[in-house]
Tab-separated table of C-alpha atoms in Angstrom:
chain	number	residue	atom	x	y	z
X	1	MET	CA	-9.280	21.926	-32.762
X	2	ARG	CA	-6.729	19.569	-34.454
X	3	VAL	CA	-5.135	17.367	-32.789
X	4	ALA	CA	-2.212	15.448	-33.789
X	5	VAL	CA	-1.770	11.635	-32.106
X	6	VAL	CA	2.289	10.564	-32.475
X	7	GLY	CA	1.935	7.111	-31.435
X	8	GLY	CA	-1.592	7.218	-32.228
X	9	TYR	CA	-2.131	2.764	-32.773
X	10	GLY	CA	-0.748	2.276	-29.558
X	11	LYS	CA	-3.194	1.381	-26.255
X	12	MET	CA	-2.955	4.991	-24.986
X	13	GLY	CA	-2.508	6.653	-28.409
X	14	ARG	CA	-5.556	4.954	-29.473
X	15	TRP	CA	-7.292	5.624	-26.482
X	16	PHE	CA	-6.906	9.209	-26.881
X	17	THR	CA	-7.692	9.028	-30.477
X	18	GLU	CA	-10.970	7.497	-29.869
X	19	PHE	CA	-11.548	9.808	-27.243
X	20	LEU	CA	-10.647	13.154	-28.912
X	21	LYS	CA	-12.920	11.798	-31.945
X	22	LYS	CA	-15.672	11.514	-29.985
X	23	ASP	CA	-15.381	14.736	-28.981
X	24	GLY	CA	-15.700	16.448	-32.290
X	25	LYS	CA	-12.029	17.104	-32.504
X	26	GLU	CA	-10.035	16.726	-35.687
X	27	VAL	CA	-7.647	14.444	-34.917
X	28	VAL	CA	-4.653	12.823	-37.301
X	29	MET	CA	-2.876	9.796	-36.474
X	30	TYR	CA	0.764	9.608	-36.777
X	31	GLY	CA	3.193	6.666	-36.338
X	32	ARG	CA	6.430	4.526	-37.834
X	33	ASN	CA	4.516	1.461	-37.987
X	34	GLN	CA	3.142	2.189	-41.361
X	35	GLU	CA	1.610	-1.294	-41.150
X	36	LYS	CA	0.017	-0.676	-37.588
X	37	LEU	CA	-0.989	3.160	-38.304
X	38	THR	CA	-3.140	2.556	-41.209
X	39	ALA	CA	-4.893	-0.625	-39.793
X	40	THR	CA	-5.672	1.877	-36.564
X	41	ALA	CA	-6.875	4.555	-38.787
X	42	CYS	CA	-8.900	2.752	-40.614
X	43	GLU	CA	-10.426	1.184	-37.763
X	44	LEU	CA	-10.717	4.310	-36.063
X	45	ASN	CA	-11.881	6.237	-39.153
X	46	VAL	CA	-9.449	9.192	-38.646
X	47	GLN	CA	-6.889	10.544	-40.766
X	48	TYR	CA	-3.003	9.561	-40.580
X	49	GLU	CA	-0.147	10.786	-42.055
X	50	THR	CA	3.159	8.646	-42.330
X	51	VAL	CA	5.259	11.772	-42.547
X	52	LEU	CA	5.578	13.166	-39.397
X	53	ALA	CA	5.860	17.302	-40.979
X	54	LYS	CA	2.532	16.206	-42.827
X	55	ALA	CA	1.470	14.857	-39.245
X	56	VAL	CA	2.000	18.532	-36.953
X	57	GLU	CA	2.101	21.106	-39.709
X	58	ARG	CA	-2.098	22.021	-38.933
X	59	ALA	CA	-1.794	20.803	-35.496
X	60	ASP	CA	-2.899	22.638	-32.677
X	61	ILE	CA	-1.664	20.663	-30.316
X	62	VAL	CA	0.230	17.390	-30.546
X	63	LEU	CA	-0.114	14.965	-27.647
X	64	VAL	CA	2.959	12.922	-28.065
X	65	ALA	CA	2.211	9.332	-26.882
X	66	VAL	CA	4.694	6.681	-27.019
X	67	ALA	CA	6.864	4.031	-24.760
X	68	ILE	CA	8.904	6.202	-22.914
X	69	ASP	CA	12.235	4.651	-23.798
X	70	SER	CA	11.521	6.301	-27.608
X	71	PHE	CA	10.430	10.132	-25.682
X	72	ARG	CA	13.177	11.133	-26.233
X	73	GLU	CA	13.994	9.788	-29.356
X	74	VAL	CA	10.676	11.174	-31.014
X	75	ILE	CA	10.992	14.579	-29.197
X	76	LEU	CA	13.906	15.102	-31.362
X	77	GLN	CA	12.170	14.820	-34.360
X	78	LEU	CA	9.748	16.714	-33.787
X	79	LYS	CA	11.547	19.739	-32.902
X	80	SER	CA	12.037	20.433	-36.343
X	81	TYR	CA	8.638	20.868	-37.019
X	82	VAL	CA	6.570	22.236	-34.730
X	83	LYS	CA	6.459	25.751	-33.443
X	84	PRO	CA	5.068	28.853	-31.439
X	85	GLY	CA	1.953	28.666	-30.790
X	86	GLN	CA	1.640	25.041	-31.276
X	87	ALA	CA	1.243	22.797	-27.617
X	88	VAL	CA	2.909	19.825	-26.859
X	89	MET	CA	1.851	17.217	-24.580
X	90	ASP	CA	3.023	14.010	-23.390
X	91	VAL	CA	1.464	11.344	-21.731
X	92	THR	CA	3.731	8.946	-20.160
X	93	SER	CA	3.695	7.596	-16.562
X	94	VAL	CA	7.002	9.564	-15.371
X	95	LYS	CA	7.488	13.337	-15.577
X	96	VAL	CA	10.682	14.642	-14.879
X	97	MET	CA	12.675	13.181	-17.285
X	98	PRO	CA	9.657	13.648	-20.264
X	99	VAL	CA	9.263	17.261	-19.021
X	100	GLU	CA	13.002	17.757	-19.220
X	101	VAL	CA	13.068	16.512	-22.515
X	102	MET	CA	10.551	18.555	-23.727
X	103	HIS	CA	11.817	22.088	-22.652
X	104	ARG	CA	15.785	21.110	-23.564
X	105	TYR	CA	14.694	20.932	-27.440
X	106	LEU	CA	11.479	22.402	-28.072
X	107	ASN	CA	12.687	26.472	-27.718
X	108	GLY	CA	9.332	28.727	-27.947
X	109	ILE	CA	6.919	26.045	-27.803
X	110	THR	CA	4.296	25.718	-24.972
X	111	VAL	CA	4.461	22.147	-23.531
X	112	LEU	CA	2.849	20.347	-20.704
X	113	GLY	CA	3.630	16.724	-18.906
X	114	THR	CA	0.627	15.179	-18.533
X	115	HIS	CA	-0.388	11.771	-16.395
X	116	PRO	CA	-3.823	9.416	-17.847
X	117	VAL	CA	-3.698	7.714	-14.339
X	118	PHE	CA	-5.385	4.840	-16.000
X	119	GLY	CA	-5.002	2.278	-18.145
X	120	PRO	CA	-6.711	2.211	-22.007
X	121	GLY	CA	-9.675	0.084	-20.945
X	122	ALA	CA	-11.371	2.722	-19.747
X	123	LYS	CA	-14.596	3.626	-21.354
X	124	SER	CA	-14.521	7.145	-20.269
X	125	ALA	CA	-13.046	9.869	-18.844
X	126	ARG	CA	-15.381	10.160	-15.623
X	127	ASN	CA	-14.065	9.380	-12.899
X	128	GLN	CA	-10.264	8.415	-14.131
X	129	ASN	CA	-7.432	10.666	-12.615
X	130	PHE	CA	-5.579	12.870	-14.486
X	131	ILE	CA	-2.062	14.411	-13.318
X	132	LEU	CA	-0.739	17.765	-14.914
X	133	THR	CA	2.437	19.152	-13.920
X	134	PRO	CA	2.921	22.717	-15.002
X	135	THR	CA	6.301	24.106	-14.429
X	136	ASN	CA	5.813	28.126	-15.459
X	137	ASN	CA	3.572	30.854	-15.825
X	138	ALA	CA	2.979	29.494	-19.904
X	139	GLU	CA	2.371	25.689	-19.449
X	140	ILE	CA	-0.261	27.236	-15.967
X	141	GLU	CA	-2.333	28.944	-18.638
X	142	LEU	CA	-2.391	26.107	-20.726
X	143	ALA	CA	-3.186	23.437	-17.715
X	144	TRP	CA	-5.616	25.519	-16.887
X	145	LYS	CA	-7.273	24.923	-19.953
X	146	VAL	CA	-6.904	21.372	-19.936
X	147	LYS	CA	-7.808	21.246	-16.768
X	148	HIS	CA	-11.235	22.626	-17.463
X	149	TYR	CA	-11.742	20.611	-20.569
X	150	LEU	CA	-11.756	17.149	-18.580
X	151	ASP	CA	-13.885	18.790	-15.557
X	152	GLU	CA	-16.423	19.143	-18.162
X	153	LYS	CA	-15.903	15.321	-18.893
X	154	GLY	CA	-16.297	14.185	-15.213
X	155	ALA	CA	-12.372	13.822	-15.111
X	156	LEU	CA	-10.351	13.751	-11.906
X	157	VAL	CA	-7.891	16.212	-12.591
X	158	THR	CA	-4.603	17.410	-9.945
X	159	MET	CA	-2.195	19.937	-10.877
X	160	MET	CA	1.288	19.588	-9.140
X	161	THR	CA	5.445	19.637	-10.211
X	162	PRO	CA	6.903	16.938	-12.311
X	163	GLN	CA	9.033	15.848	-8.704
X	164	GLU	CA	5.699	15.772	-7.076
X	165	HIS	CA	4.288	13.737	-9.641
X	166	ASP	CA	7.350	10.873	-9.870
X	167	ASN	CA	7.673	10.851	-5.946
X	168	LEU	CA	4.047	10.129	-5.246
X	169	MET	CA	4.192	7.043	-8.755
X	170	SER	CA	7.328	5.752	-7.217
X	171	VAL	CA	4.538	4.333	-4.358
X	172	VAL	CA	1.251	4.970	-6.475
X	173	LEU	CA	2.711	3.002	-9.869
X	174	GLY	CA	6.051	1.871	-9.211
X	175	LEU	CA	5.345	-0.463	-5.589
X	176	SER	CA	1.691	-1.795	-6.588
X	177	HIS	CA	3.134	-3.279	-10.137
X	178	PHE	CA	5.936	-4.543	-7.752
X	179	ILE	CA	3.541	-6.466	-5.007
X	180	ALA	CA	1.421	-7.621	-7.866
X	181	ILE	CA	4.570	-8.882	-9.955
X	182	VAL	CA	6.014	-10.438	-6.910
X	183	ALA	CA	2.444	-11.850	-5.739
X	184	ALA	CA	2.228	-13.347	-10.074
X	185	ASP	CA	5.527	-15.223	-9.084
X	186	VAL	CA	4.632	-16.942	-5.950
X	187	LEU	CA	0.911	-17.699	-6.897
X	188	LEU	CA	2.043	-19.278	-10.284
X	189	GLY	CA	4.509	-21.899	-8.550
X	190	PHE	CA	1.482	-23.219	-7.031
X	191	ASN	CA	-0.212	-26.399	-9.119
X	192	GLU	CA	-3.670	-25.925	-7.862
X	193	LEU	CA	-3.966	-22.111	-8.883
X	194	PRO	CA	-6.951	-22.982	-11.084
X	195	MET	CA	-8.639	-24.593	-8.072
X	196	MET	CA	-7.844	-22.127	-5.784
X	197	LYS	CA	-9.208	-19.814	-8.207
X	198	THR	CA	-12.506	-21.450	-8.162
X	199	ILE	CA	-13.096	-21.551	-4.200
X	200	GLY	CA	-11.105	-18.752	-3.184
X	201	GLY	CA	-12.551	-16.390	-1.310
X	202	PRO	CA	-12.734	-12.427	-1.777
X	203	THR	CA	-9.586	-10.962	-0.554
X	204	TYR	CA	-7.884	-14.209	-2.996
X	205	GLN	CA	-9.727	-13.167	-5.676
X	206	VAL	CA	-8.411	-9.510	-5.235
X	207	LEU	CA	-5.637	-10.520	-4.849
X	208	LEU	CA	-5.089	-12.463	-7.991
X	209	THR	CA	-7.176	-10.160	-9.814
X	210	LEU	CA	-4.062	-7.290	-9.485
X	211	ALA	CA	-1.496	-9.699	-9.581
X	212	GLU	CA	-3.558	-10.273	-13.582
X	213	SER	CA	-4.140	-7.195	-14.661
X	214	VAL	CA	-0.734	-6.257	-14.337
X	215	ILE	CA	0.877	-9.323	-15.623
X	216	THR	CA	-1.727	-9.199	-18.719
X	217	GLU	CA	0.188	-5.973	-20.061
X	218	ASP	CA	3.177	-4.625	-21.851
X	219	PRO	CA	6.571	-5.923	-19.995
X	220	GLN	CA	8.741	-2.684	-22.015
X	221	LEU	CA	6.017	-0.561	-20.313
X	222	TYR	CA	6.309	-1.692	-16.549
X	223	ALA	CA	9.752	-2.037	-16.579
X	224	SER	CA	10.294	1.569	-17.743
X	225	ILE	CA	8.465	2.505	-14.940
X	226	GLN	CA	10.490	1.096	-12.510
X	227	MET	CA	13.682	2.270	-14.123
X	228	ASN	CA	12.731	5.755	-14.095
X	229	LEU	CA	10.596	6.520	-10.668
X	230	PRO	CA	13.051	7.536	-8.262
X	231	GLY	CA	13.837	5.819	-5.457
X	232	MET	CA	12.227	2.477	-6.330
X	233	ALA	CA	15.186	-0.048	-4.587
X	234	GLU	CA	15.218	1.985	-1.405
X	235	LYS	CA	11.048	1.636	-1.645
X	236	GLU	CA	11.415	-2.285	-2.630
X	237	GLU	CA	14.272	-2.836	-0.004
X	238	LEU	CA	11.253	-1.325	2.777
X	239	PHE	CA	9.155	-3.783	1.571
X	240	ARG	CA	11.514	-7.128	1.641
X	241	LYS	CA	12.486	-6.188	5.149
X	242	SER	CA	8.780	-6.033	6.230
X	243	VAL	CA	7.680	-8.425	4.594
X	244	THR	CA	10.959	-10.978	5.965
X	245	THR	CA	9.378	-9.352	9.505
X	246	TRP	CA	6.082	-10.786	9.438
X	247	ALA	CA	7.457	-14.169	7.407
X	248	ASP	CA	9.595	-13.973	10.215
X	249	ILE	CA	6.933	-13.909	12.983
X	250	VAL	CA	5.000	-16.498	11.784
X	251	LYS	CA	8.068	-18.873	10.942
X	252	ASN	CA	8.463	-18.207	15.062
X	253	GLY	CA	4.373	-19.004	15.843
X	254	ASP	CA	4.746	-16.046	17.973
X	255	LYS	CA	0.918	-15.023	17.684
X	256	GLN	CA	0.995	-12.483	19.887
X	257	LYS	CA	3.207	-10.817	18.435
X	258	PHE	CA	1.118	-11.028	14.832
X	259	ILE	CA	-1.307	-9.657	16.440
X	260	GLU	CA	0.407	-6.318	18.426
X	261	LYS	CA	1.856	-5.569	15.066
X	262	MET	CA	-2.080	-6.175	13.153
X	263	ASN	CA	-3.339	-3.659	15.746
X	264	VAL	CA	-1.153	-0.773	15.373
X	265	LEU	CA	-2.181	-0.740	11.507
X	266	LYS	CA	-5.789	-0.708	12.081
X	267	GLU	CA	-4.411	1.930	14.764
X	268	LYS	CA	-2.295	3.994	12.238
X	269	LEU	CA	-4.740	3.464	9.056
X	270	PRO	CA	-7.899	5.277	9.961
X	271	ASN	CA	-5.542	8.491	10.309
X	272	ALA	CA	-4.165	8.130	6.670
X	273	ASP	CA	-7.147	7.183	5.320
X	274	PRO	CA	-10.489	8.106	6.665
X	275	GLU	CA	-12.104	5.916	4.453
X	276	PHE	CA	-10.790	3.524	5.411
X	277	GLY	CA	-13.767	1.861	6.897
X	278	ARG	CA	-15.388	1.369	4.238
X	279	SER	CA	-12.644	-0.701	2.532
X	280	TYR	CA	-14.553	-3.889	3.060
X	281	GLN	CA	-17.616	-3.294	1.061
X	282	ASP	CA	-16.195	-1.640	-1.082
X	283	MET	CA	-14.026	-4.929	-1.904
X	284	TYR	CA	-17.175	-6.189	-2.204
X	285	LYS	CA	-18.911	-4.355	-4.765
X	286	MET	CA	-15.675	-4.245	-6.916
X	287	LEU	CA	-15.852	-8.379	-7.571
X	288	GLU	CA	-19.532	-7.834	-7.485
X	289	GLU	CA	-18.521	-5.892	-10.593
X	290	LYS	CA	-16.248	-7.702	-11.918
X	291	GLN	CA	-18.269	-10.616	-11.903
X	292	LEU	CA	-21.182	-8.801	-13.751
X	293	SER	CA	-18.701	-7.598	-16.616
X	294	ASN	CA	-17.741	-11.402	-17.060
X	295	LYS	CA	-21.294	-12.007	-17.788
X	296	GLU	CA	-22.198	-9.318	-19.752
X	297	ASN	CA	-18.544	-10.225	-21.581
X	298	LYS	CA	-20.052	-14.200	-21.865
X	299	TYR	CA	-22.757	-13.705	-24.050
X	300	ASP	CA	-22.101	-10.244	-26.107
């Protein structure tokens, strides 16, 4: 199988290039920045093309791994070169817009919206979430083939519609990113951040890890996710109102009301998440693994 990775020198494009190459697939990379393209291709020891038509002409699958804001432009370029019998898949973090764009411009081509719900730091596909969003019979057939392939790699694959995906991701990605960014903004307002990191307990360490993991990534990507997922303003307004409610309780010194509201959450969570009781132990396990990884990286 030959796979053309469009945007192969980007973080996720590079991840899939390495992943597919290690699995024995023939991979060819394409990107508009020739310097980045040649440097990445040489580093990974894969083929590359500086002309899009040549990159995709013999590909069985064209994997589009470009930024959300560039997606429409890339598909418009791609439409002149793909042909029936090829499949085009994207790996963007939103699905309604990319799937609509592929349907509109890639006539006669089987397309499939996909979302690897992890970052380029993942060591392999094992235990990583993949979402596939087929919308017709041809796409469903392709999605089952992709699912079977990923299942063999130990990945966790879920199928849903593009609309279902974006509605869920507005919380899973959008709201969680927003909370992390706001937390980073607040934490950086304290001059004692280095000392707090040194003496902080597990809860603080988890919060700081969440904040840092988001802030270190590409602001362009995170802004695009915020602007392209549905209902983000409404969900973030709910978050703001909840913060105000809890802050007012603390400000007013209403200890009993704080306890009552927290007990309501403790009653609701087990029904929403059957594994609720394991979270405290999971937090310690996660921190232990992070500390071990930091030690290993220190002595590499």
